[in-house]
mmCIF file of C-alpha atoms and ligand atoms in Angstrom:
data_model
loop_
_atom_site.group_PDB
_atom_site.id
_atom_site.type_symbol
_atom_site.label_atom_id
_atom_site.label_comp_id
_atom_site.label_asym_id
_atom_site.label_seq_id
_atom_site.Cartn_x
_atom_site.Cartn_y
_atom_site.Cartn_z
ATOM 1 C CA MET A 2 -5.913 -0.629 8.172
ATOM 2 C CA ARG A 3 -6.115 1.834 11.033
ATOM 3 C CA ALA A 4 -3.952 4.722 9.963
ATOM 4 C CA MET A 5 -4.168 8.457 10.281
ATOM 5 C CA GLN A 6 -3.168 10.885 7.620
ATOM 6 C CA ILE A 7 -0.307 13.167 8.630
ATOM 7 C CA GLY A 8 0.017 15.111 5.405
ATOM 8 C CA SER A 9 0.605 14.668 1.740
ATOM 9 C CA VAL A 10 3.556 14.926 -0.604
ATOM 10 C CA TRP A 11 2.794 16.048 -4.156
ATOM 11 C CA GLY A 12 -0.830 15.198 -3.554
ATOM 12 C CA ILE A 13 -0.044 11.664 -2.321
ATOM 13 C CA PRO A 14 -1.613 11.143 1.128
ATOM 14 C CA VAL A 15 0.898 9.931 3.729
ATOM 15 C CA ARG A 16 -0.537 7.958 6.650
ATOM 16 C CA ILE A 17 0.894 6.627 9.868
ATOM 17 C CA HIS A 18 -0.329 3.305 11.238
ATOM 18 C CA TRP A 19 -0.758 2.999 15.022
ATOM 19 C CA SER A 20 1.921 0.283 15.059
ATOM 20 C CA PHE A 21 4.440 2.898 13.938
ATOM 21 C CA LEU A 22 3.842 4.949 17.102
ATOM 22 C CA LEU A 23 4.074 1.763 19.157
ATOM 23 C CA ALA A 24 7.461 0.959 17.640
ATOM 24 C CA LEU A 25 8.915 4.458 18.044
ATOM 25 C CA PRO A 26 10.073 4.346 21.709
ATOM 26 C CA PHE A 27 11.107 0.708 21.341
ATOM 27 C CA LEU A 28 13.259 1.442 18.293
ATOM 28 C CA ALA A 29 14.678 4.600 19.902
ATOM 29 C CA VAL A 30 16.051 2.515 22.811
ATOM 30 C CA LEU A 31 17.229 -0.257 20.495
ATOM 31 C CA PHE A 32 19.002 2.109 18.102
ATOM 32 C CA GLY A 33 20.326 4.049 21.114
ATOM 33 C CA GLU A 34 22.157 0.922 22.329
ATOM 34 C CA TYR A 35 23.318 0.283 18.776
ATOM 35 C CA PHE A 36 24.628 3.843 18.558
ATOM 36 C CA LEU A 37 26.416 3.511 21.904
ATOM 37 C CA GLY A 38 27.992 0.265 20.732
ATOM 38 C CA ALA A 39 29.285 1.959 17.596
ATOM 39 C CA ALA A 40 30.537 4.919 19.663
ATOM 40 C CA GLU A 41 32.429 2.620 22.019
ATOM 41 C CA MET A 42 34.000 0.893 19.056
ATOM 42 C CA ALA A 43 35.176 4.308 17.885
ATOM 43 C CA GLY A 44 36.854 4.773 21.259
ATOM 44 C CA LEU A 45 34.157 6.929 22.875
ATOM 45 C CA SER A 46 32.751 6.044 26.321
ATOM 46 C CA ARG A 47 29.158 6.621 27.469
ATOM 47 C CA GLN A 48 30.405 9.641 29.515
ATOM 48 C CA ASP A 49 32.100 11.254 26.506
ATOM 49 C CA LEU A 50 28.979 10.994 24.390
ATOM 50 C CA ALA A 51 27.170 14.295 23.741
ATOM 51 C CA GLY A 52 23.535 13.719 24.688
ATOM 52 C CA ARG A 53 21.986 10.449 25.814
ATOM 53 C CA PRO A 54 22.084 7.312 23.674
ATOM 54 C CA TRP A 55 18.274 7.198 23.358
ATOM 55 C CA MET A 56 18.310 10.710 21.810
ATOM 56 C CA TRP A 57 20.645 9.485 19.090
ATOM 57 C CA GLY A 58 18.478 6.379 18.855
ATOM 58 C CA LEU A 59 15.373 8.493 18.340
ATOM 59 C CA GLY A 60 17.186 10.553 15.696
ATOM 60 C CA LEU A 61 18.215 7.369 13.895
ATOM 61 C CA THR A 62 14.687 5.966 14.123
ATOM 62 C CA LEU A 63 13.254 9.117 12.575
ATOM 63 C CA ALA A 64 15.967 9.010 9.908
ATOM 64 C CA LEU A 65 14.986 5.404 9.174
ATOM 65 C CA PHE A 66 11.322 6.242 8.745
ATOM 66 C CA LEU A 67 12.164 9.274 6.643
ATOM 67 C CA SER A 68 14.285 6.969 4.495
ATOM 68 C CA VAL A 69 11.374 4.528 4.211
ATOM 69 C CA LEU A 70 9.091 7.394 3.195
ATOM 70 C CA VAL A 71 11.524 8.547 0.497
ATOM 71 C CA HIS A 72 11.787 4.926 -0.712
ATOM 72 C CA GLU A 73 7.989 4.644 -0.981
ATOM 73 C CA LEU A 74 7.739 8.050 -2.658
ATOM 74 C CA ALA A 75 10.169 6.865 -5.313
ATOM 75 C CA HIS A 76 7.744 4.038 -6.194
ATOM 76 C CA ALA A 77 4.742 6.342 -6.065
ATOM 77 C CA ILE A 78 6.199 9.181 -8.099
ATOM 78 C CA TYR A 79 7.413 6.897 -10.868
ATOM 79 C CA ALA A 80 3.999 5.184 -10.868
ATOM 80 C CA ARG A 81 2.195 8.475 -11.162
ATOM 81 C CA ARG A 82 4.466 9.630 -13.983
ATOM 82 C CA ARG A 83 3.526 6.507 -15.913
ATOM 83 C CA GLY A 84 -0.171 7.099 -15.332
ATOM 84 C CA VAL A 85 -0.552 4.361 -12.688
ATOM 85 C CA ARG A 86 -2.972 5.216 -9.902
ATOM 86 C CA VAL A 87 -1.443 5.966 -6.491
ATOM 87 C CA VAL A 88 -3.828 5.762 -3.531
ATOM 88 C CA ASP A 89 -1.611 6.490 -0.550
ATOM 89 C CA ILE A 90 1.518 5.651 1.425
ATOM 90 C CA THR A 91 1.296 4.186 4.931
ATOM 91 C CA LEU A 92 4.169 3.944 7.394
ATOM 92 C CA LEU A 93 3.956 0.836 9.571
ATOM 93 C CA MET A 94 6.072 -0.611 12.335
ATOM 94 C CA ILE A 95 7.944 -2.771 9.840
ATOM 95 C CA GLY A 96 8.347 -0.232 7.071
ATOM 96 C CA GLY A 97 6.188 1.409 4.479
ATOM 97 C CA VAL A 98 3.441 0.306 2.139
ATOM 98 C CA SER A 99 2.328 2.145 -0.984
ATOM 99 C CA ARG A 100 -1.070 1.365 -2.418
ATOM 100 C CA ILE A 101 -0.412 1.613 -6.135
ATOM 101 C CA GLY A 102 -2.449 0.294 -9.037
ATOM 102 C CA GLU A 103 -1.065 -2.227 -11.466
ATOM 103 C CA ALA A 104 0.974 -1.101 -14.449
ATOM 104 C CA ASP A 105 -0.240 -2.503 -17.745
ATOM 105 C CA ARG A 106 3.272 -3.349 -18.954
ATOM 106 C CA PRO A 107 5.716 -5.646 -17.109
ATOM 107 C CA ARG A 108 8.553 -3.266 -17.950
ATOM 108 C CA THR A 109 6.812 -0.370 -16.183
ATOM 109 C CA GLU A 110 6.019 -2.684 -13.244
ATOM 110 C CA ALA A 111 9.705 -3.654 -12.997
ATOM 111 C CA ILE A 112 11.028 -0.088 -13.080
ATOM 112 C CA MET A 113 8.334 0.954 -10.601
ATOM 113 C CA ALA A 114 9.546 -1.763 -8.211
ATOM 114 C CA LEU A 115 13.198 -0.923 -8.823
ATOM 115 C CA ALA A 116 12.746 2.818 -8.144
ATOM 116 C CA GLY A 117 12.451 2.362 -4.356
ATOM 117 C CA PRO A 118 15.563 0.249 -3.693
ATOM 118 C CA LEU A 119 17.533 2.359 -6.170
ATOM 119 C CA VAL A 120 16.753 5.559 -4.265
ATOM 120 C CA SER A 121 17.580 3.825 -0.952
ATOM 121 C CA LEU A 122 20.970 2.728 -2.287
ATOM 122 C CA LEU A 123 21.558 6.241 -3.568
ATOM 123 C CA LEU A 124 20.672 7.764 -0.177
ATOM 124 C CA GLY A 125 22.924 5.247 1.572
ATOM 125 C CA SER A 126 25.860 5.984 -0.724
ATOM 126 C CA THR A 127 25.368 9.729 -0.238
ATOM 127 C CA ALA A 128 25.375 9.365 3.560
ATOM 128 C CA LEU A 129 28.482 7.190 3.309
ATOM 129 C CA ALA A 130 30.229 9.768 1.108
ATOM 130 C CA LEU A 131 29.313 12.528 3.588
ATOM 131 C CA PHE A 132 30.718 10.411 6.431
ATOM 132 C CA LEU A 133 34.003 10.024 4.578
ATOM 133 C CA VAL A 134 34.243 13.688 3.597
ATOM 134 C CA ALA A 135 33.216 15.206 6.946
ATOM 135 C CA SER A 136 36.279 14.014 8.826
ATOM 136 C CA ALA A 137 36.412 17.231 10.860
ATOM 137 C CA ALA A 138 32.801 16.964 12.099
ATOM 138 C CA PRO A 139 31.993 15.832 15.683
ATOM 139 C CA ILE A 140 32.353 12.076 16.049
ATOM 140 C CA GLU A 141 28.664 11.648 17.053
ATOM 141 C CA LEU A 142 27.501 13.284 13.836
ATOM 142 C CA ARG A 143 29.836 11.146 11.768
ATOM 143 C CA LEU A 144 28.575 8.013 13.515
ATOM 144 C CA GLY A 145 25.003 9.126 12.810
ATOM 145 C CA LEU A 146 25.881 9.460 9.126
ATOM 146 C CA LEU A 147 27.559 6.081 9.054
ATOM 147 C CA LEU A 148 24.606 4.332 10.675
ATOM 148 C CA ALA A 149 22.113 6.163 8.427
ATOM 149 C CA ALA A 150 24.184 4.995 5.444
ATOM 150 C CA GLN A 151 24.087 1.440 6.776
ATOM 151 C CA LEU A 152 20.288 1.564 7.272
ATOM 152 C CA ASN A 153 19.607 2.853 3.767
ATOM 153 C CA LEU A 154 21.961 0.411 2.065
ATOM 154 C CA LEU A 155 20.347 -2.412 4.035
ATOM 155 C CA LEU A 156 16.878 -1.135 3.134
ATOM 156 C CA GLY A 157 17.785 -1.067 -0.555
ATOM 157 C CA LEU A 158 19.436 -4.503 -0.587
ATOM 158 C CA PHE A 159 16.814 -6.214 1.603
ATOM 159 C CA ASN A 160 14.002 -5.012 -0.635
ATOM 160 C CA LEU A 161 15.797 -6.395 -3.663
ATOM 161 C CA LEU A 162 15.454 -9.954 -2.313
ATOM 162 C CA PRO A 163 13.001 -11.783 -4.603
ATOM 163 C CA ALA A 164 10.557 -12.196 -1.712
ATOM 164 C CA PHE A 165 7.344 -11.375 -3.560
ATOM 165 C CA PRO A 166 5.426 -9.113 -2.963
ATOM 166 C CA MET A 167 8.524 -7.192 -1.876
ATOM 167 C CA ASP A 168 10.222 -5.101 -4.590
ATOM 168 C CA GLY A 169 12.689 -7.760 -5.728
ATOM 169 C CA GLY A 170 9.827 -10.250 -6.056
ATOM 170 C CA ARG A 171 7.881 -7.805 -8.205
ATOM 171 C CA ILE A 172 10.905 -7.401 -10.460
ATOM 172 C CA LEU A 173 11.153 -11.207 -10.671
ATOM 173 C CA ARG A 174 7.484 -11.499 -11.613
ATOM 174 C CA ALA A 175 7.781 -8.789 -14.257
ATOM 175 C CA ALA A 176 10.827 -10.545 -15.725
ATOM 176 C CA LEU A 177 8.958 -13.873 -15.871
ATOM 177 C CA THR A 178 5.743 -12.397 -17.256
ATOM 178 C CA GLY A 179 7.173 -11.873 -20.737
ATOM 179 C CA LYS A 180 8.033 -15.585 -21.146
ATOM 180 C CA LEU A 181 5.441 -17.335 -18.999
ATOM 181 C CA GLY A 182 2.465 -15.008 -18.930
ATOM 182 C CA SER A 183 1.182 -13.236 -15.841
ATOM 183 C CA HIS A 184 -0.574 -16.287 -14.373
ATOM 184 C CA ARG A 185 2.497 -18.556 -14.159
ATOM 185 C CA ALA A 186 4.742 -15.608 -13.313
ATOM 186 C CA THR A 187 2.586 -14.644 -10.334
ATOM 187 C CA TRP A 188 2.356 -18.238 -9.177
ATOM 188 C CA ILE A 189 6.145 -18.729 -9.294
ATOM 189 C CA ALA A 190 6.909 -15.347 -7.706
ATOM 190 C CA GLY A 191 4.286 -16.072 -5.034
ATOM 191 C CA THR A 192 5.864 -19.447 -4.248
ATOM 192 C CA VAL A 193 9.372 -17.966 -4.038
ATOM 193 C CA GLY A 194 7.904 -15.212 -1.842
ATOM 194 C CA ARG A 195 6.353 -17.710 0.547
ATOM 195 C CA VAL A 196 9.613 -19.673 0.805
ATOM 196 C CA PHE A 197 11.463 -16.451 1.687
ATOM 197 C CA ALA A 198 8.722 -15.577 4.171
ATOM 198 C CA VAL A 199 9.242 -18.870 5.999
ATOM 199 C CA LEU A 200 13.018 -18.309 5.964
ATOM 200 C CA PHE A 201 12.522 -14.826 7.454
ATOM 201 C CA VAL A 202 10.373 -16.222 10.259
ATOM 202 C CA VAL A 203 12.849 -19.008 11.015
ATOM 203 C CA ALA A 204 15.820 -16.616 10.899
ATOM 204 C CA GLY A 205 13.908 -14.211 13.129
ATOM 205 C CA LEU A 206 13.128 -16.904 15.694
ATOM 206 C CA LEU A 207 16.743 -18.133 15.614
ATOM 207 C CA GLY A 208 17.973 -14.730 16.767
ATOM 208 C CA GLY A 209 17.382 -12.437 13.790
ATOM 209 C CA GLY A 210 14.825 -10.568 15.845
ATOM 210 C CA PHE A 211 11.175 -9.870 16.281
ATOM 211 C CA PHE A 212 10.941 -7.556 13.245
ATOM 212 C CA LEU A 213 12.170 -10.225 10.879
ATOM 213 C CA VAL A 214 9.398 -12.539 12.128
ATOM 214 C CA LEU A 215 6.835 -9.796 11.506
ATOM 215 C CA ILE A 216 8.208 -9.091 8.032
ATOM 216 C CA GLY A 217 8.046 -12.816 7.258
ATOM 217 C CA LEU A 218 4.380 -12.997 8.241
ATOM 218 C CA PHE A 219 3.655 -9.857 6.265
ATOM 219 C CA VAL A 220 5.366 -11.212 3.140
ATOM 220 C CA TYR A 221 3.588 -14.567 3.481
ATOM 221 C CA LEU A 222 0.144 -13.000 3.710
ATOM 222 C CA GLY A 223 0.975 -10.592 0.882
ATOM 223 C CA ALA A 224 2.134 -13.367 -1.458
ATOM 224 C CA ASP A 225 -0.934 -15.412 -0.599
ATOM 225 C CA ALA A 226 -3.287 -12.511 -1.309
ATOM 226 C CA GLU A 227 -1.661 -11.774 -4.667
ATOM 227 C CA VAL A 228 -1.899 -15.399 -5.788
ATOM 228 C CA ARG A 229 -5.533 -15.569 -4.713
ATOM 229 C CA GLN A 230 -6.251 -12.346 -6.565
ATOM 230 C CA MET A 231 -4.707 -13.888 -9.668
ATOM 231 C CA GLN A 232 -6.981 -16.937 -9.327
ATOM 232 C CA MET A 233 -9.969 -14.660 -8.986
ATOM 233 C CA ARG A 234 -8.831 -12.837 -12.088
ATOM 234 C CA ASP A 235 -8.642 -16.108 -14.000
ATOM 235 C CA LEU A 236 -12.075 -17.064 -12.812
ATOM 236 C CA LEU A 237 -13.518 -13.749 -13.901
ATOM 237 C CA GLY A 238 -11.740 -14.038 -17.236
ATOM 238 C CA ASP A 239 -12.967 -11.425 -19.645
ATOM 239 C CA VAL A 240 -16.256 -10.684 -17.896
ATOM 240 C CA ARG A 241 -16.946 -6.987 -18.341
ATOM 241 C CA VAL A 242 -18.394 -4.464 -15.950
ATOM 242 C CA ARG A 243 -21.475 -4.129 -18.166
ATOM 243 C CA ASP A 244 -22.243 -7.849 -17.643
ATOM 244 C CA LEU A 245 -22.557 -7.528 -13.880
ATOM 245 C CA MET A 246 -23.432 -3.908 -13.226
ATOM 246 C CA THR A 247 -26.653 -2.910 -11.550
ATOM 247 C CA GLY A 248 -28.826 0.112 -12.266
ATOM 248 C CA ALA A 249 -27.605 3.623 -11.628
ATOM 249 C CA PRO A 250 -26.976 3.997 -7.891
ATOM 250 C CA PRO A 251 -28.797 6.672 -5.950
ATOM 251 C CA SER A 252 -26.741 9.796 -6.241
ATOM 252 C CA ILE A 253 -26.616 12.821 -3.984
ATOM 253 C CA ALA A 254 -25.396 16.331 -4.644
ATOM 254 C CA ALA A 255 -21.880 17.091 -3.439
ATOM 255 C CA ARG A 256 -23.076 19.691 -0.957
ATOM 256 C CA THR A 257 -25.695 17.511 0.729
ATOM 257 C CA SER A 258 -25.164 17.292 4.493
ATOM 258 C CA ILE A 259 -24.058 14.002 6.011
ATOM 259 C CA ARG A 260 -27.246 13.983 8.081
ATOM 260 C CA ARG A 261 -29.359 14.090 4.931
ATOM 261 C CA ALA A 262 -27.162 11.459 3.264
ATOM 262 C CA ALA A 263 -27.622 9.144 6.276
ATOM 263 C CA GLU A 264 -31.395 9.555 6.018
ATOM 264 C CA ARG A 265 -31.302 8.650 2.319
ATOM 265 C CA MET A 266 -29.166 5.555 2.988
ATOM 266 C CA GLU A 267 -31.554 4.375 5.662
ATOM 267 C CA PHE A 268 -34.678 5.159 3.681
ATOM 268 C CA GLU A 269 -33.465 3.563 0.445
ATOM 269 C CA ARG A 270 -31.545 0.743 2.181
ATOM 270 C CA GLN A 271 -28.341 1.643 0.371
ATOM 271 C CA PRO A 272 -24.926 1.108 1.986
ATOM 272 C CA ALA A 273 -23.330 3.585 -0.426
ATOM 273 C CA LEU A 274 -24.268 6.639 -2.462
ATOM 274 C CA THR A 275 -22.629 8.240 -5.455
ATOM 275 C CA VAL A 276 -21.641 11.847 -4.899
ATOM 276 C CA VAL A 277 -22.277 14.029 -7.928
ATOM 277 C CA ASP A 278 -21.159 17.589 -8.475
ATOM 278 C CA ASP A 279 -22.619 19.452 -11.410
ATOM 279 C CA GLY A 280 -23.474 16.205 -13.201
ATOM 280 C CA ARG A 281 -19.952 14.828 -12.679
ATOM 281 C CA VAL A 282 -19.244 11.858 -10.379
ATOM 282 C CA VAL A 283 -16.773 12.971 -7.705
ATOM 283 C CA GLY A 284 -16.806 10.005 -5.355
ATOM 284 C CA VAL A 285 -18.579 7.419 -3.270
ATOM 285 C CA LEU A 286 -19.962 7.899 0.228
ATOM 286 C CA THR A 287 -20.297 4.707 2.268
ATOM 287 C CA ALA A 288 -22.286 3.940 5.406
ATOM 288 C CA ARG A 289 -18.971 3.422 7.169
ATOM 289 C CA ASP A 290 -17.890 6.986 6.284
ATOM 290 C CA VAL A 291 -21.146 8.331 7.683
ATOM 291 C CA LYS A 292 -20.788 6.278 10.855
ATOM 292 C CA ALA A 293 -17.371 7.840 11.471
ATOM 293 C CA VAL A 294 -18.943 11.311 11.776
ATOM 294 C CA PRO A 295 -20.360 12.062 15.268
ATOM 295 C CA ASP A 296 -24.090 12.707 15.259
ATOM 296 C CA GLN A 297 -23.893 16.362 16.283
ATOM 297 C CA LYS A 298 -21.512 17.185 13.419
ATOM 298 C CA ARG A 299 -23.505 15.562 10.626
ATOM 299 C CA GLY A 300 -25.507 18.686 9.837
ATOM 300 C CA ALA A 301 -22.395 20.787 9.210
ATOM 301 C CA ILE A 302 -20.310 18.437 7.046
ATOM 302 C CA GLU A 303 -20.996 18.031 3.329
ATOM 303 C CA ALA A 304 -20.932 14.717 1.488
ATOM 304 C CA VAL A 305 -18.090 15.798 -0.791
ATOM 305 C CA GLU A 306 -15.819 16.461 2.205
ATOM 306 C CA ILE A 307 -15.647 12.846 3.330
ATOM 307 C CA ALA A 308 -16.538 10.946 0.135
ATOM 308 C CA HIS A 309 -13.915 8.615 -1.324
ATOM 309 C CA ALA A 310 -12.638 10.049 -4.566
ATOM 310 C CA THR A 311 -12.801 6.727 -6.416
ATOM 311 C CA PRO A 312 -12.155 6.371 -10.098
ATOM 312 C CA SER A 313 -15.270 5.403 -11.992
ATOM 313 C CA MET A 314 -15.441 2.330 -14.205
ATOM 314 C CA ALA A 315 -16.502 2.200 -17.831
ATOM 315 C CA PRO A 316 -18.988 -0.498 -18.960
ATOM 316 C CA GLU A 317 -16.323 -2.168 -21.102
ATOM 317 C CA ASP A 318 -13.729 -2.387 -18.274
ATOM 318 C CA GLU A 319 -12.874 -5.882 -17.068
ATOM 319 C CA VAL A 320 -14.572 -6.875 -13.819
ATOM 320 C CA TRP A 321 -11.384 -7.996 -12.081
ATOM 321 C CA LYS A 322 -10.091 -4.453 -12.526
ATOM 322 C CA ALA A 323 -13.162 -3.136 -10.720
ATOM 323 C CA LEU A 324 -12.572 -5.655 -7.942
ATOM 324 C CA ARG A 325 -8.965 -4.606 -7.613
ATOM 325 C CA THR A 326 -9.869 -0.914 -7.572
ATOM 326 C CA MET A 327 -12.428 -1.546 -4.827
ATOM 327 C CA GLY A 328 -9.749 -3.180 -2.727
ATOM 328 C CA GLU A 329 -7.281 -0.370 -3.335
ATOM 329 C CA SER A 330 -9.800 2.374 -2.592
ATOM 330 C CA ASP A 331 -11.480 0.504 0.265
ATOM 331 C CA VAL A 332 -15.043 1.007 -1.048
ATOM 332 C CA PRO A 333 -17.655 -1.726 -1.682
ATOM 333 C CA VAL A 334 -19.129 -0.110 -4.795
ATOM 334 C CA LEU A 335 -17.903 1.851 -7.824
ATOM 335 C CA PRO A 336 -19.921 4.094 -10.119
ATOM 336 C CA VAL A 337 -20.063 3.141 -13.795
ATOM 337 C CA VAL A 338 -19.799 6.081 -16.154
ATOM 338 C CA ASP A 339 -20.345 5.994 -19.893
ATOM 339 C CA HIS A 340 -19.418 9.072 -21.926
ATOM 340 C CA GLY A 341 -19.551 11.248 -18.828
ATOM 341 C CA GLU A 342 -22.930 9.957 -17.748
ATOM 342 C CA LEU A 343 -23.677 7.856 -14.659
ATOM 343 C CA VAL A 344 -25.221 4.661 -16.038
ATOM 344 C CA GLY A 345 -24.915 2.196 -13.163
ATOM 345 C CA ALA A 346 -22.822 0.757 -10.378
ATOM 346 C CA ILE A 347 -20.811 -2.351 -9.746
ATOM 347 C CA ASP A 348 -20.482 -3.774 -6.240
ATOM 348 C CA GLN A 349 -18.761 -6.695 -4.554
ATOM 349 C CA ALA A 350 -21.996 -8.614 -4.074
ATOM 350 C CA ALA A 351 -22.761 -8.460 -7.792
ATOM 351 C CA ILE A 352 -19.240 -9.662 -8.621
ATOM 352 C CA LEU A 353 -19.497 -12.590 -6.199
ATOM 353 C CA ARG A 354 -22.840 -13.527 -7.749
ATOM 354 C CA GLY A 355 -21.174 -13.363 -11.162
ATOM 355 C CA ILE A 356 -18.338 -15.656 -10.054
ATOM 356 C CA GLU A 357 -20.817 -18.157 -8.658
ATOM 357 C CA LEU A 358 -22.918 -18.215 -11.812
ATOM 358 C CA ARG A 359 -19.859 -18.507 -14.006
ATOM 359 C CA SER A 360 -18.623 -21.522 -12.096
ATOM 360 C CA LEU A 361 -21.914 -23.238 -12.985
ATOM 361 C CA HIS A 362 -21.124 -23.549 -16.652
ATOM 362 C CA GLU A 363 -17.343 -23.661 -16.362
ATOM 363 C CA PRO A 364 -16.506 -26.272 -13.746
ATOM 364 C CA ARG A 365 -12.875 -26.356 -14.862
ATOM 365 C CA ARG A 366 -11.032 -23.128 -14.515
ATOM 366 C CA PRO A 367 -9.353 -22.288 -17.801
ATOM 367 C CA SER A 368 -5.698 -21.374 -17.557
ATOM 368 C CA ALA A 369 -5.012 -17.793 -18.562
ATOM 369 C CA HIS A 370 -2.140 -18.715 -20.848
HETATM 370 ZN ZN1 ZN B 24 9.856 -0.711 -2.086
#
């Protein structure tokens, strides 16, 4: 995903996807017209309006994205409090996405999913209360509050739809997991999610708008990916990292220059290196990271500055967890650490080999539950 980091909140990186910038002027005009419509309904003409409609539209658009950010932060902060790994938050044209690890208990997963919509509903109700209280404020400001309330309430309610992997769908899956096990629960939630996705696309094409079509596609792909991940997890069963790990990966000191790291990668034919600081693994440096640094700067930048701070795996961890972590952290290889010592690495190629070999002696995939 092409996204640039704009800052971080409580240590959680916040990124903006290019599609967000694309949508900004478009939404500003759209919301501007919407604002004007609401103003005219309140008895205000275009001439009476303080400022131009697109300015109010831009304000509303920024308020919407701020609301989306707060919604995503609610998920992320609850996740972090429960010890679930949070990678980052990305704002896209159609909303926000948090990359968060999986909670080990369905209950935690459900509350984590509920936290976002709950905060949105709370924000919406607060804006609505302010609108009602501030009767003496300028009409434009009151309209702004009313529309911001509407956006947040809509955001909260829409996300509660059981369209997995949207929040409501995650709550549905967590609720089903207790009775049916995670395999069936994911399959059912994924199917409901795909049905909703198709409905979104149809509703969007029938006049609901371009964004609804996009959201539908996004939900469909998301549900599909989650179901496929579950199948992979079944296939991997209880295979452990130690079964598929390879020897200790070449490691480099944290303060090694990128130029030197590139030479090592080339010389040893390694697409990734483990970055070690004082005997402790601090991250993984990939060929892609190195490629992103212009040649003339490679001498001045140290490996630790651009390495991915990935969590390391333990030999007894399940392989599917390693696979999931790789996806979340966007690295092809993870270091394996045993009692503080680097003992090996696990990479995607080794996992794929493992899946292939496993399918040799288990032609029928066993059901997880
Ligand atoms: Zn959410």
